[in-house]
Short mmCIF file of C-alpha atoms in Angstrom, two decimals:
data_model
loop_
_atom_site.label_atom_id
_atom_site.label_comp_id
_atom_site.label_asym_id
_atom_site.label_seq_id
_atom_site.Cartn_x
_atom_site.Cartn_y
_atom_site.Cartn_z
CA GLY S 1 2.27 1.36 22.22
CA GLU S 2 4.92 1.55 19.59
CA ASN S 3 7.06 4.69 19.30
CA VAL S 4 9.37 5.36 16.36
CA GLU S 5 12.12 7.97 16.48
CA GLN S 6 13.99 9.14 13.40
CA HIS S 7 17.24 11.09 12.95
CA PRO S 8 18.30 13.43 11.58
CA SER S 9 15.30 15.63 10.87
CA THR S 10 17.15 17.32 8.01
CA LEU S 11 20.12 16.13 6.00
CA SER S 12 22.05 17.84 3.23
CA VAL S 13 24.59 15.97 1.12
CA GLN S 14 26.55 16.68 -2.01
CA GLU S 15 25.49 14.87 -5.15
CA GLY S 16 27.32 11.57 -5.34
CA ASP S 17 27.81 11.25 -1.58
CA SER S 18 26.01 8.75 0.64
CA ALA S 19 23.13 9.49 2.99
CA VAL S 20 22.13 7.56 6.10
CA ILE S 21 18.89 7.93 8.05
CA LYS S 22 18.41 6.10 11.33
CA CYS S 23 15.28 5.00 13.15
CA THR S 24 14.67 3.35 16.50
CA TYR S 25 11.53 1.60 17.66
CA SER S 26 10.30 0.70 21.12
CA ASP S 27 8.18 -2.45 20.75
CA SER S 28 10.21 -5.63 20.30
CA ALA S 29 7.11 -7.28 18.77
CA SER S 30 7.38 -5.09 15.65
CA ASN S 31 8.28 -7.26 12.69
CA TYR S 32 7.94 -5.17 9.56
CA PHE S 33 9.83 -1.97 8.73
CA PRO S 34 9.03 -0.07 5.53
CA TRP S 35 10.57 3.16 4.26
CA TYR S 36 8.47 5.69 2.36
CA LYS S 37 9.63 8.57 0.19
CA GLN S 38 7.49 11.67 -0.19
CA GLU S 39 8.42 14.18 -2.84
CA LEU S 40 7.20 17.74 -2.46
CA GLY S 41 3.43 17.90 -2.87
CA LYS S 42 3.16 14.19 -3.59
CA ARG S 43 1.92 11.10 -1.77
CA PRO S 44 4.25 8.81 0.21
CA GLN S 45 5.51 5.85 -1.79
CA LEU S 46 7.23 2.70 -0.60
CA ILE S 47 10.87 2.49 -1.61
CA ILE S 48 12.12 -0.48 0.40
CA ASP S 49 11.08 -2.62 3.34
CA ILE S 50 12.57 -5.26 5.61
CA ARG S 51 11.12 -7.95 7.82
CA SER S 52 12.41 -8.97 11.20
CA ASN S 53 13.88 -12.25 9.99
CA VAL S 54 16.30 -10.41 7.67
CA GLY S 55 19.27 -8.27 8.68
CA GLU S 56 19.87 -6.38 5.46
CA LYS S 57 18.17 -5.77 2.12
CA LYS S 58 19.46 -3.93 -0.92
CA ASP S 59 17.82 -2.55 -4.06
CA GLN S 60 20.22 -0.80 -6.42
CA ARG S 61 21.39 2.38 -4.66
CA ILE S 62 19.28 1.96 -1.54
CA ALA S 63 19.70 -0.49 1.33
CA VAL S 64 18.14 -1.03 4.71
CA THR S 65 19.73 -2.67 7.73
CA LEU S 66 17.97 -3.95 10.83
CA ASN S 67 19.39 -4.59 14.29
CA LYS S 68 16.66 -6.33 16.30
CA THR S 69 18.71 -6.46 19.48
CA ALA S 70 19.23 -2.72 19.53
CA LYS S 71 15.80 -2.09 17.98
CA HIS S 72 17.02 0.18 15.26
CA PHE S 73 17.04 0.19 11.47
CA SER S 74 18.68 2.43 8.93
CA LEU S 75 18.25 3.57 5.34
CA HIS S 76 21.38 3.94 3.23
CA ILE S 77 21.38 5.77 -0.09
CA THR S 78 24.60 5.65 -2.10
CA GLU S 79 25.64 7.85 -5.03
CA THR S 80 22.89 10.34 -4.25
CA GLN S 81 21.24 12.24 -7.07
CA PRO S 82 19.11 15.42 -7.08
CA GLU S 83 15.97 13.33 -7.58
CA ASP S 84 16.64 11.69 -4.20
CA SER S 85 15.70 15.01 -2.57
CA ALA S 86 12.50 14.34 -0.60
CA VAL S 87 11.16 13.58 2.86
CA TYR S 88 11.80 10.02 3.99
CA PHE S 89 9.66 8.26 6.59
CA CYS S 90 10.49 5.07 8.42
CA ALA S 91 7.72 3.00 9.98
CA ALA S 92 7.21 -0.05 12.16
CA SER S 93 4.35 -2.49 12.23
CA ILE S 94 3.25 -5.38 14.40
CA GLY S 95 1.48 -8.46 13.13
CA TYR S 96 -1.50 -8.48 10.80
CA GLY S 97 -2.47 -5.58 8.60
CA GLN S 98 -0.83 -2.24 8.14
CA ASN S 99 -1.11 -0.37 11.41
CA PHE S 100 2.08 1.50 10.80
CA VAL S 101 3.64 3.83 13.33
CA PHE S 102 5.68 6.35 11.36
CA GLY S 103 8.72 8.30 12.37
CA PRO S 104 8.57 12.12 12.10
CA GLY S 105 10.47 12.15 8.80
CA THR S 106 13.84 13.28 7.43
CA ARG S 107 14.10 15.99 4.80
CA LEU S 108 16.97 15.03 2.50
CA SER S 109 18.45 17.65 0.21
CA VAL S 110 20.97 16.58 -2.43
CA LEU S 111 23.02 19.56 -3.50
CA PRO S 112 24.38 19.70 -7.09
CA GLU H 1 -4.95 2.09 -13.52
CA ALA H 2 -4.64 0.90 -9.93
CA GLN H 3 -5.16 3.84 -7.63
CA VAL H 4 -6.50 5.33 -4.43
CA THR H 5 -8.59 8.43 -5.04
CA GLN H 6 -9.42 11.08 -2.46
CA ASN H 7 -11.79 14.00 -2.81
CA PRO H 8 -11.60 16.86 -2.42
CA ARG H 9 -7.89 17.69 -2.79
CA TYR H 10 -8.28 21.02 -1.02
CA LEU H 11 -10.95 22.18 1.39
CA ILE H 12 -11.40 25.31 3.50
CA THR H 13 -14.26 25.17 5.96
CA VAL H 14 -15.52 26.86 9.10
CA THR H 15 -15.53 25.52 12.62
CA GLY H 16 -18.47 23.23 13.31
CA LYS H 17 -19.57 22.60 9.73
CA LYS H 18 -19.75 18.87 9.10
CA LEU H 19 -17.65 17.56 6.22
CA THR H 20 -16.76 14.29 4.54
CA VAL H 21 -13.58 13.40 2.70
CA THR H 22 -14.10 10.48 0.35
CA CYS H 23 -11.61 7.71 -0.41
CA SER H 24 -12.01 5.04 -3.04
CA GLN H 25 -9.67 2.26 -4.21
CA ASN H 26 -9.97 0.04 -7.28
CA MET H 27 -7.52 -2.69 -6.25
CA ASN H 28 -9.95 -4.86 -4.26
CA HIS H 29 -7.87 -4.24 -1.13
CA GLU H 30 -9.26 -5.44 2.19
CA TYR H 31 -7.35 -2.96 4.32
CA MET H 32 -7.93 0.79 4.30
CA SER H 33 -6.81 3.51 6.67
CA TRP H 34 -6.66 7.24 7.23
CA TYR H 35 -3.61 9.23 8.32
CA ARG H 36 -3.03 12.85 9.09
CA GLN H 37 0.32 14.48 8.38
CA ASP H 38 1.55 17.41 10.44
CA PRO H 39 5.01 19.03 10.35
CA GLY H 40 7.45 17.34 12.69
CA LEU H 41 4.98 14.60 13.60
CA GLY H 42 5.05 12.40 10.53
CA LEU H 43 1.97 10.42 9.59
CA ARG H 44 -0.37 9.44 12.40
CA GLN H 45 -3.10 6.88 11.93
CA ILE H 46 -6.67 8.06 12.59
CA TYR H 47 -8.79 4.98 11.81
CA TYR H 48 -8.39 1.76 9.92
CA SER H 49 -10.61 -0.95 8.49
CA MET H 50 -9.67 -4.57 7.91
CA ASN H 51 -12.77 -5.33 5.87
CA VAL H 52 -16.37 -4.28 5.18
CA GLU H 53 -18.17 -3.24 8.37
CA VAL H 54 -14.96 -3.68 10.41
CA THR H 55 -13.34 -0.45 11.64
CA ASP H 56 -11.08 0.41 14.54
CA LYS H 57 -9.35 3.40 16.10
CA GLY H 58 -5.81 4.36 15.30
CA ASP H 59 -3.58 6.63 17.35
CA VAL H 60 -5.52 9.91 16.93
CA PRO H 61 -9.24 9.10 16.43
CA GLU H 62 -10.77 11.94 18.46
CA GLY H 63 -13.07 14.16 16.40
CA TYR H 64 -13.28 11.76 13.46
CA LYS H 65 -15.65 9.06 12.25
CA VAL H 66 -15.38 6.51 9.45
CA SER H 67 -17.56 3.91 7.80
CA ARG H 68 -16.88 0.93 5.55
CA LYS H 69 -20.12 -0.09 3.89
CA GLU H 70 -18.43 -1.17 0.66
CA LYS H 71 -15.01 -2.66 0.12
CA ARG H 72 -13.81 0.09 -2.20
CA ASN H 73 -14.90 3.14 -0.15
CA PHE H 74 -13.72 4.46 3.20
CA PRO H 75 -14.97 8.00 3.89
CA LEU H 76 -13.60 10.16 6.71
CA ILE H 77 -16.21 12.24 8.51
CA LEU H 78 -15.59 15.30 10.67
CA GLU H 79 -18.87 15.95 12.48
CA SER H 80 -17.80 19.26 14.01
CA PRO H 81 -14.42 20.33 12.63
CA SER H 82 -12.12 22.45 14.79
CA PRO H 83 -8.99 24.43 13.86
CA ASN H 84 -6.71 21.75 15.37
CA GLN H 85 -7.94 19.41 12.63
CA THR H 86 -6.28 21.59 10.01
CA SER H 87 -3.90 19.13 8.41
CA LEU H 88 -2.95 17.11 5.35
CA TYR H 89 -4.94 13.88 5.23
CA PHE H 90 -4.01 10.68 3.41
CA CYS H 91 -6.09 7.62 2.74
CA ALA H 92 -4.23 4.35 2.17
CA SER H 93 -5.15 0.83 1.14
CA GLY H 94 -3.42 -2.53 1.06
CA LEU H 95 -3.92 -6.25 0.81
CA GLY H 96 -3.92 -6.62 4.57
CA GLN H 97 -2.58 -10.16 4.43
CA GLY H 98 0.44 -9.85 6.61
CA ASN H 99 2.46 -6.70 6.26
CA THR H 100 2.43 -5.40 2.72
CA GLU H 101 2.77 -2.14 0.84
CA ALA H 102 0.34 0.65 1.65
CA PHE H 103 -0.87 2.60 -1.39
CA PHE H 104 -1.62 6.22 -0.58
CA GLY H 105 -4.12 8.59 -2.11
CA GLN H 106 -3.10 12.04 -3.37
CA GLY H 107 -3.89 13.72 -0.09
CA THR H 108 -6.51 16.25 1.07
CA ARG H 109 -5.36 19.53 2.51
CA LEU H 110 -7.98 20.68 5.01
CA THR H 111 -8.07 24.11 6.60
CA VAL H 112 -10.59 24.81 9.39
CA VAL H 113 -11.03 28.49 10.23
#
């Protein structure tokens, strides 16, 4: 079955710097890759997603890139702010429905 | 307000005492699922349901049961809880038509002693 790895497990950046989180997946049939943000004590919430027919997607300060050949995708956050501090999860999904396989998560800390 | 509601939010129980965690969504979503979240392991799917009376195992189904008698409800049942089921549990729902956003409940923190 699908396996999703995520790096780094923790990441600290200065406010205003960029942050990059990388994920790799094992099943070439995966075709949908969402990113979820989980603030402390809260539920995960979708922040951006990308499908396998697209190489890059951007939404204001966040962007996701996908390399199908290498089977990896990355989350890029520019001009980080303290409210970006959270745990970020990448996920991969195959076909119908939402049987996501999540990565183990990255704890991002944005230092003032 | 569109939402996924889980109850209870916190639960401490003893080994072997049957319990049910309820999940209800008001968005008429076809797809519902249960995840458990453990440190360093991310979210792992326990069971999912693609519609009423249709359920299937996820990656970690052992020790759990589910049912989907109504579209809006998807309870998680632990017949004989054990300490290794101590975890944070999330219910999620979605349209299920292709790959779309999963809406998560608030979470249930379960401790089995």
